[in-house]
Short mmCIF file of C-alpha atoms and ligand atoms in Angstrom, two decimals:
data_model
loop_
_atom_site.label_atom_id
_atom_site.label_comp_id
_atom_site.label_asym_id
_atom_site.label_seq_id
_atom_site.Cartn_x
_atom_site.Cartn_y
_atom_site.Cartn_z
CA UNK A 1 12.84 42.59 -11.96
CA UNK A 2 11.93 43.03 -15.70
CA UNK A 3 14.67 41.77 -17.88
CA UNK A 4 14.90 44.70 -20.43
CA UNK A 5 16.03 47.07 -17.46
CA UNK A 6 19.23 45.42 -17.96
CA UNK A 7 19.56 44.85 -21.49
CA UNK A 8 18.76 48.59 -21.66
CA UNK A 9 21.50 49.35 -19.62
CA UNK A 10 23.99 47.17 -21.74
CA UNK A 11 24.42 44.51 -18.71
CA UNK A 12 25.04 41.09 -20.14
CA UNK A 13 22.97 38.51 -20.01
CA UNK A 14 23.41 34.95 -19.12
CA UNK A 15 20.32 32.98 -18.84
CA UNK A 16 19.16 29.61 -19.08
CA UNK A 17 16.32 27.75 -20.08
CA UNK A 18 14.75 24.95 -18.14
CA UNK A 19 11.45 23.04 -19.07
CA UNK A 20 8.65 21.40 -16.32
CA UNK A 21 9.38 17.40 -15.37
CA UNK A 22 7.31 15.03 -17.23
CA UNK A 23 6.98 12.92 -13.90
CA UNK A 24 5.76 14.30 -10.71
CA UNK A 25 8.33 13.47 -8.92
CA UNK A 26 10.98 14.89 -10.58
CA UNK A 27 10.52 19.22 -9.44
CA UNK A 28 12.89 18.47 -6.62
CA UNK A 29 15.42 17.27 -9.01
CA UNK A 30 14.97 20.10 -11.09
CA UNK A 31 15.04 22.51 -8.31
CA UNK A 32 18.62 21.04 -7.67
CA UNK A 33 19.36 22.13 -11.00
CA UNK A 34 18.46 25.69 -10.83
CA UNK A 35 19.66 26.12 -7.71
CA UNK A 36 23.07 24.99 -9.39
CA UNK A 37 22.44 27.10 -12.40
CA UNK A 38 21.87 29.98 -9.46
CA UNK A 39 26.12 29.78 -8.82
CA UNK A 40 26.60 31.10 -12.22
CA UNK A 41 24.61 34.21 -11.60
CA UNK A 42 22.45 34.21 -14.32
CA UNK A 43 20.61 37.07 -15.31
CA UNK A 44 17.47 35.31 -15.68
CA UNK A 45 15.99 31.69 -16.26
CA UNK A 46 13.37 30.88 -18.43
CA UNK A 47 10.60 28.09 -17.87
CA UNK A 48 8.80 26.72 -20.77
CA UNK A 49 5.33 25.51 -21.74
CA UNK A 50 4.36 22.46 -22.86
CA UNK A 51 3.06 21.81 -25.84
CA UNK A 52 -0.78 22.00 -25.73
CA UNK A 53 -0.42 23.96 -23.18
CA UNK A 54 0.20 20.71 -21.03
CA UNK A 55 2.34 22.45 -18.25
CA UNK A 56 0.48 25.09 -17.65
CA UNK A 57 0.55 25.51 -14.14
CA UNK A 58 3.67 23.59 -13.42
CA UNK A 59 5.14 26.63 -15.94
CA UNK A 60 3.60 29.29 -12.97
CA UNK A 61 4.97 26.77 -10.22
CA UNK A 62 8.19 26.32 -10.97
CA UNK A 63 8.82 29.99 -12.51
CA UNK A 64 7.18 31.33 -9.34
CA UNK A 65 9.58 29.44 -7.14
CA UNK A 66 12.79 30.54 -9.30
CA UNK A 67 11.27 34.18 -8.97
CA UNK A 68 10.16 33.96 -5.50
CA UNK A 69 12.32 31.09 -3.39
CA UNK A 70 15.70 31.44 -5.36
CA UNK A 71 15.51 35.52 -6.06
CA UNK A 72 16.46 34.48 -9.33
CA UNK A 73 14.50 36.25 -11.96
CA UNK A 74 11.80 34.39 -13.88
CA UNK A 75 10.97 34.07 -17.51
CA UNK A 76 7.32 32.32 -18.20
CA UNK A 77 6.95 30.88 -21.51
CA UNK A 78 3.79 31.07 -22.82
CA UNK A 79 1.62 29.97 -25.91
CA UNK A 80 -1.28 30.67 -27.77
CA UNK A 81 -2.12 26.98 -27.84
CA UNK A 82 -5.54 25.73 -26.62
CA UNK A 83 -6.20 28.49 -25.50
CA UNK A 84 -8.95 31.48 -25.75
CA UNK A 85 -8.26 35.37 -24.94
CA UNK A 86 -10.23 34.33 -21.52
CA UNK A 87 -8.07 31.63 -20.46
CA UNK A 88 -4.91 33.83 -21.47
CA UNK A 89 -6.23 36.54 -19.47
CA UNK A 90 -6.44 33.95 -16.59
CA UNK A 91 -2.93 32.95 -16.76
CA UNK A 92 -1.92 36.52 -16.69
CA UNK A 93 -3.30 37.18 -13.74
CA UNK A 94 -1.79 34.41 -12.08
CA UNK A 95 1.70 35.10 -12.99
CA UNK A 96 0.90 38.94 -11.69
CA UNK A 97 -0.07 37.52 -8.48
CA UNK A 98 3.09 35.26 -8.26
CA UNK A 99 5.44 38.05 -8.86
CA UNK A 100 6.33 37.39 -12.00
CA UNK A 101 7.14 40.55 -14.19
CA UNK A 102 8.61 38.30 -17.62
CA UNK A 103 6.78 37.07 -20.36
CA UNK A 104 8.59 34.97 -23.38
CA UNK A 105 4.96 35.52 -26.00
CA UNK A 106 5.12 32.64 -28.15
CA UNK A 107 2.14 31.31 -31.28
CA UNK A 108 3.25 27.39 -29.96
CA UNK A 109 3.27 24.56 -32.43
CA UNK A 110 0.82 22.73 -34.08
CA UNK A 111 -0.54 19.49 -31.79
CA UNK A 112 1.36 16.32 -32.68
CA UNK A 113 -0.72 14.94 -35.57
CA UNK A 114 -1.67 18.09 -36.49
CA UNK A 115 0.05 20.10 -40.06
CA UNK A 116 -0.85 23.37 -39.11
CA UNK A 117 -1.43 25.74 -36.19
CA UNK A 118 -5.31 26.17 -35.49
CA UNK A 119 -6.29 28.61 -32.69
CA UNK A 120 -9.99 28.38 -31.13
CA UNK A 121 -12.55 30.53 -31.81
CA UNK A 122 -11.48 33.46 -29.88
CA UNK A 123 -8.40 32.35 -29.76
CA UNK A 124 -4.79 34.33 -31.20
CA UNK A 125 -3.52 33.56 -34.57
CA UNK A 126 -0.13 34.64 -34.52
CA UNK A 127 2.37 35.40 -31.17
CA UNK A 128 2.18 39.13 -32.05
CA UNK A 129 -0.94 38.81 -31.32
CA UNK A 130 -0.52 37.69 -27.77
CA UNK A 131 2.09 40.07 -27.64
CA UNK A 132 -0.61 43.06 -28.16
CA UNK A 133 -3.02 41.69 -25.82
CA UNK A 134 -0.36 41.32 -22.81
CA UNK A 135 0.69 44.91 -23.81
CA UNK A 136 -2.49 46.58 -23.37
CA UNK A 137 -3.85 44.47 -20.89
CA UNK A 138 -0.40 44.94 -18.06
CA UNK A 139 2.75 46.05 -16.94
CA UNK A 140 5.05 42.50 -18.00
CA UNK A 141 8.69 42.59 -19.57
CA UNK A 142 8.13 40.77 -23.11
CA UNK A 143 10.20 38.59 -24.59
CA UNK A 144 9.43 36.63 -28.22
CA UNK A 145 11.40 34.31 -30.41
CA UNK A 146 13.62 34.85 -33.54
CA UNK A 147 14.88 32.42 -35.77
CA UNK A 148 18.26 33.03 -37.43
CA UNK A 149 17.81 30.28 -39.98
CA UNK A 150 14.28 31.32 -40.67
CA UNK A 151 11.07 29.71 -38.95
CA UNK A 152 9.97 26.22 -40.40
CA UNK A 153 6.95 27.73 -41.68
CA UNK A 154 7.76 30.96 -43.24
CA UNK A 155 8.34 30.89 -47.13
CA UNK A 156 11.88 32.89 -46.38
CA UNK A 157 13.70 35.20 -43.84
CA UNK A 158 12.93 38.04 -45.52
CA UNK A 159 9.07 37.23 -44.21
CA UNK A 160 9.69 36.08 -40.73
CA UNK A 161 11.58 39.05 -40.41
CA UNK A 162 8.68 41.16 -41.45
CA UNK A 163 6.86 38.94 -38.63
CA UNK A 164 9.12 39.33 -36.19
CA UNK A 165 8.93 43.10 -36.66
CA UNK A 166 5.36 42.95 -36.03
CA UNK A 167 5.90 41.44 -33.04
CA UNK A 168 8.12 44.19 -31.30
CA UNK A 169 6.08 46.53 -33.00
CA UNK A 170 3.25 45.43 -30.57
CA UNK A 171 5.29 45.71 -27.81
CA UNK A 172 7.94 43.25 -27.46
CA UNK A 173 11.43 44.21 -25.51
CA UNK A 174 13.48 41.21 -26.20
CA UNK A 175 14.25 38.70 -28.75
CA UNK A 176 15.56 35.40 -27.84
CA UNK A 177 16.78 33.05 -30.84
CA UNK A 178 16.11 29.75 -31.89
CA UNK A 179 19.42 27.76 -31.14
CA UNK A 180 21.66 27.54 -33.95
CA UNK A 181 25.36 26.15 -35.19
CA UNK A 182 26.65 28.01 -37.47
CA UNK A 183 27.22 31.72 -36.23
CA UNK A 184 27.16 33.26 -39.36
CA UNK A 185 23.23 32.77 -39.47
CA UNK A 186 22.57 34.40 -36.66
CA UNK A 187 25.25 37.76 -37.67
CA UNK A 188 23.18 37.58 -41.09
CA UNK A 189 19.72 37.45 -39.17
CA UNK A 190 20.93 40.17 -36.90
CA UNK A 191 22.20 42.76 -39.43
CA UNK A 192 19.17 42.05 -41.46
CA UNK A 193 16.74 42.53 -38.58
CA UNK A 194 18.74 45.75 -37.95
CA UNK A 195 18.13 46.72 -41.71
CA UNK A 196 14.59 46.26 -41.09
CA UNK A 197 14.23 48.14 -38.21
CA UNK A 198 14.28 46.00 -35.27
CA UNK A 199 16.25 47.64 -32.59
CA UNK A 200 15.17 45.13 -29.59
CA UNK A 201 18.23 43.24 -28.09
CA UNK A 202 18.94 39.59 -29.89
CA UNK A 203 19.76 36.87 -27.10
CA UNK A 204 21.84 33.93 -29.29
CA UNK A 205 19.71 30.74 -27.85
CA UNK A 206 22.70 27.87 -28.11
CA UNK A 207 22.31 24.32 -27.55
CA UNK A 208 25.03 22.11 -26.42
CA UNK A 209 24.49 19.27 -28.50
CA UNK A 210 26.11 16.45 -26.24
CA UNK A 211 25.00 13.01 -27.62
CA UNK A 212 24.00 11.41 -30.89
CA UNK A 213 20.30 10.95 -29.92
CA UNK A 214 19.59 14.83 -29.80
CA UNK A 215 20.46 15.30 -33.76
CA UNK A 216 17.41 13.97 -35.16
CA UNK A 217 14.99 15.34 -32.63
CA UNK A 218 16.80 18.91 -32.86
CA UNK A 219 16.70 18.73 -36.61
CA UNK A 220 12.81 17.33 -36.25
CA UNK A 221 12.04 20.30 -34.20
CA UNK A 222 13.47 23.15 -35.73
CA UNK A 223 14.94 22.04 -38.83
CA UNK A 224 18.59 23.80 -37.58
CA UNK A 225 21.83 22.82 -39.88
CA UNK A 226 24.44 20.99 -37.56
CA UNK A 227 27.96 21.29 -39.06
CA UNK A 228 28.73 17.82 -40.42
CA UNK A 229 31.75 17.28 -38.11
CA UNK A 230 30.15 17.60 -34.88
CA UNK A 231 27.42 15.04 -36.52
CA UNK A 232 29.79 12.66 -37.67
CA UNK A 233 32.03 13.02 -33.77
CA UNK A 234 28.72 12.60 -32.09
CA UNK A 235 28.19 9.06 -34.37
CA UNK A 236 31.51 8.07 -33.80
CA UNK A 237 31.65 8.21 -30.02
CA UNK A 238 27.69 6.95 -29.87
CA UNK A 239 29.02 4.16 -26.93
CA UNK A 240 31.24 6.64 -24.86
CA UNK A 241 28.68 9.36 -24.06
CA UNK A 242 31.48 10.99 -22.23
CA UNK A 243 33.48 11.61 -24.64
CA UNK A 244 30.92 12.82 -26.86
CA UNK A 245 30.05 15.35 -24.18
CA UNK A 246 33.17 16.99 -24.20
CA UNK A 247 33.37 17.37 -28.07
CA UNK A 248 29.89 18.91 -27.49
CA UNK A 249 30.57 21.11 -24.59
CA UNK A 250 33.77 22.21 -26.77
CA UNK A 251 31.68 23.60 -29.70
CA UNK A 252 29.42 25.06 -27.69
CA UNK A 253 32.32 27.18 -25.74
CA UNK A 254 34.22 27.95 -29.25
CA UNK A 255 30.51 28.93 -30.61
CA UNK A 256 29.71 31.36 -27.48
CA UNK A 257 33.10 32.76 -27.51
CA UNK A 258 32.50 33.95 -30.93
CA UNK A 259 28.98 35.11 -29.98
CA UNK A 260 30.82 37.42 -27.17
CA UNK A 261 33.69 38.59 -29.45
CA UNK A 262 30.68 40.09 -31.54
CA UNK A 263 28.92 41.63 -29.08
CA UNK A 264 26.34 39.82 -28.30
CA UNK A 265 23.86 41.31 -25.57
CA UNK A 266 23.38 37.90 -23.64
CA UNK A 267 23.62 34.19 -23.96
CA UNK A 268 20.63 31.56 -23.59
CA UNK A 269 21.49 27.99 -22.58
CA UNK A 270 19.21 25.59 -23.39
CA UNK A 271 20.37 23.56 -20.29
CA UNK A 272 17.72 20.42 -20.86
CA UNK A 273 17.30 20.09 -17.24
CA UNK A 274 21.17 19.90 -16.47
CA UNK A 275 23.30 22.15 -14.90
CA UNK A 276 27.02 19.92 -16.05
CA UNK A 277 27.19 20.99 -19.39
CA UNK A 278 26.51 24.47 -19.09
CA UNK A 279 28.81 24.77 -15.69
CA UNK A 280 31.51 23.63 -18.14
CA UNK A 281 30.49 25.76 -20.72
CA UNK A 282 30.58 28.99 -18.77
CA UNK A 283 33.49 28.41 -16.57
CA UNK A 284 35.13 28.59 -19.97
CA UNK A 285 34.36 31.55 -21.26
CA UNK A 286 35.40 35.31 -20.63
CA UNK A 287 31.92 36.88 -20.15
CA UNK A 288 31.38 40.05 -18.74
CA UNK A 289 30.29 41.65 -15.81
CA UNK A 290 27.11 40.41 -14.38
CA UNK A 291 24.38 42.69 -12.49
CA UNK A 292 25.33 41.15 -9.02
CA UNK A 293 29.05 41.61 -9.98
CA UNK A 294 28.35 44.84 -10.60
CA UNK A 295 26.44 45.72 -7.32
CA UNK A 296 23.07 46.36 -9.18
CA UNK A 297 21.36 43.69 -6.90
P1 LIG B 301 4.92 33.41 -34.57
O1 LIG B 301 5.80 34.56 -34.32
O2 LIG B 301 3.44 33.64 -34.57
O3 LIG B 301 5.36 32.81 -36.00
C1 LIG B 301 4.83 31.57 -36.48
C2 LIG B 301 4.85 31.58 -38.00
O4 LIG B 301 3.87 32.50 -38.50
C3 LIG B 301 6.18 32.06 -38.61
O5 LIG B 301 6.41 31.32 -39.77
C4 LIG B 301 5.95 33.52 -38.91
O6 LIG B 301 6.76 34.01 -39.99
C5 LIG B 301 4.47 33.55 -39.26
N1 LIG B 301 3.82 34.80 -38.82
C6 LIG B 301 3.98 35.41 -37.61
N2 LIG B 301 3.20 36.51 -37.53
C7 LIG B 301 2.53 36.60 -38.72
C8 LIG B 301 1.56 37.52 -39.24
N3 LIG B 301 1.14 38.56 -38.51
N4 LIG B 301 1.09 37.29 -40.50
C9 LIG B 301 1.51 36.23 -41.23
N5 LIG B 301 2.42 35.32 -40.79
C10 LIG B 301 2.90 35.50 -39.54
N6 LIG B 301 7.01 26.24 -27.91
C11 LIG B 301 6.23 25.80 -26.89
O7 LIG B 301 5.22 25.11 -27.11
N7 LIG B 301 6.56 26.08 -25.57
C12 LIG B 301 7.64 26.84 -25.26
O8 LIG B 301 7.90 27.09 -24.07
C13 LIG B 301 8.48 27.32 -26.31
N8 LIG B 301 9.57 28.08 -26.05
C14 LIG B 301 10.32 28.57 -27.08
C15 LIG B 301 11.42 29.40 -26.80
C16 LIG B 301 12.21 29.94 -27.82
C17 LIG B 301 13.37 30.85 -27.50
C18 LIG B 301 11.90 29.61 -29.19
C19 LIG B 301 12.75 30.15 -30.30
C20 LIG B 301 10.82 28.78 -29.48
C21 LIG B 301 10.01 28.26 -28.45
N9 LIG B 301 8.89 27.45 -28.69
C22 LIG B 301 8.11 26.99 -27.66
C23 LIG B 301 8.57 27.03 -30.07
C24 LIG B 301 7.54 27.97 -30.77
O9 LIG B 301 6.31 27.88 -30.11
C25 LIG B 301 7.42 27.51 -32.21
O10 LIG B 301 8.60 27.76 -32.92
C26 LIG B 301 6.19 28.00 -32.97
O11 LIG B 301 6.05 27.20 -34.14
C27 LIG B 301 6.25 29.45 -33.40
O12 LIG B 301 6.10 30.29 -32.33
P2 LIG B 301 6.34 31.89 -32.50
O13 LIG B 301 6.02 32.51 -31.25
O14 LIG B 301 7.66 32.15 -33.12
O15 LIG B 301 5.19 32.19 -33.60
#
């Protein structure tokens, strides 16, 4: 099922995001999860890609058994990392012959140790890129990323906007957001993309932050502002993680609620491999209808 079908039809969207086990072992554990996340009836969940393109076949794996074993449908991440038009073209096919009908087109970042993002001869330079050559090449739903606080490499939003344009201009359907904290960014990245001329649905990526140790790394990764109180909680209560889970799993419910009250077309929960905090999360909040609550599947 391609996700825009929905969107299109102004359907909500809950989805989640769920990325491939470092250790072997662990895909049955994370096939617990999703088939937990499955009880919330999401409209979608999205597999990532490692960096380096590390994961790439455990991306096609596990996507292919959300898609295929748990009728949920898939989202494959994918990056231009490592990676020549060839090999892309490879991966393409693969996900055609697994059923898979989603794309999420991402540039990837730079390798660790590495300042800036080099692709290989014959490689893409930018996501939009990527985006064109899925778009002429097949038939796939296309999803790329937005950042409401403004990509870490981009001078200013005004520019990433311009980028992101080019992206749906080549043929993406969807945007789905870097996660964020404060919600005016994203209204301010949303009427500005609107200004611009970007009519694709905006899915609000949130993160429930739930422990101390995920500050630095989230700030490390994407450079997103966390609201000094939820920092300071998350110190405070650094030796009873439960605790600190429930102040997190609190912002992120008052944070989507807002999301919903403004119309948002969807919500993406980055779930880390866990289906607790986002159970909690959505049993708390009003959303709408889904597609299988409204007899569309
Ligand atoms: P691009 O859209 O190419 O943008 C990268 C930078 O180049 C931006 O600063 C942009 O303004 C600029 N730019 C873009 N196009 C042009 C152009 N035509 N001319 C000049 N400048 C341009 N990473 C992974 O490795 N695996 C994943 O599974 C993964 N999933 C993600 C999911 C989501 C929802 C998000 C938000 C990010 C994800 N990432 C993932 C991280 C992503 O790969 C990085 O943020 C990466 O640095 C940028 O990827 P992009 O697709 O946004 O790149």
């Amino acid at each position: 099922m391609k996700i825009i079908s929905a969107l299109k039809k102004n359907i909500f969207s809950l989805s989640f995001e769920v990325f491939p086990p470092k250790r072997e072992g662990n895909i049955e554990s994370l096939y617990e999860t999703v088939a937990d996340l499955k009880s919330l009836k999401p409209h979608f969940i999205s597999v990532t890609y490692g960096a380096g393109g590390s994961t790439r076949d455990k991306t096609i794996e596990i996507a292919a058994h959300v898609n295929n074993s748990l009728k949920v449908t898939a989202l494959a991440h994918l990056t231009c990392v490592h990676a020549t038009k060839e090999d892309i073209a490879i991966i393409l096919d693969s996900l055609v012959q697994h059923g898979i009908e989603n794309i999420l087109a991402l540039r990837g970042d730079p390798p660790q140790g590495e300042e800036k993002f080099k692709p290989l001869p014959g490689g893409f330079v930018f996501a939009c890129d990527l985006v064109s050559f899925i778009a002429d090449r097949s038939d796939f739903c296309i999803g790329v990323a937005g950042y409401p606080e403004k990509h870490v490499e981009a001078p200013d939003l005004e520019t990433d906007l311009i980028n992101l344009k080019k992206k749906v201009d080549a043929g993406a359907d969807f945007i789905i957001t870097q996660l964020f904290f404060f919600n005016d960014d994203f209204y301010r990245f949303r009427d500005l993309a609107e200004r611009k001329g970007i009519h694709a649905p905006i899915i609000p990526g949130i993160f429930p932050l739930i422990n101390y140790q995920q500050i630095a790394r989230t700030i490390t990764l994407c450079g997103a502002k966390i609201p000094a109180h939820l920092a300071e909680k998350l110190e405070r209560m650094k030796d009873k993680p439960e605790e600190a889970e429930k102040y997190g799993i609190e912002y992120a419910i008052k944070q989507s609620a807002d999301l919903l009250d403004n119309g948002v077309p969807g919500l993406h929960f980055y779930s880390m491999n866990k289906s607790g905090p986002v159970k909690e999360i959505v049993r708390n909040l009003d959303l709408p209808p889904s597609r299988a609550e409204l007899g569309l599947e």
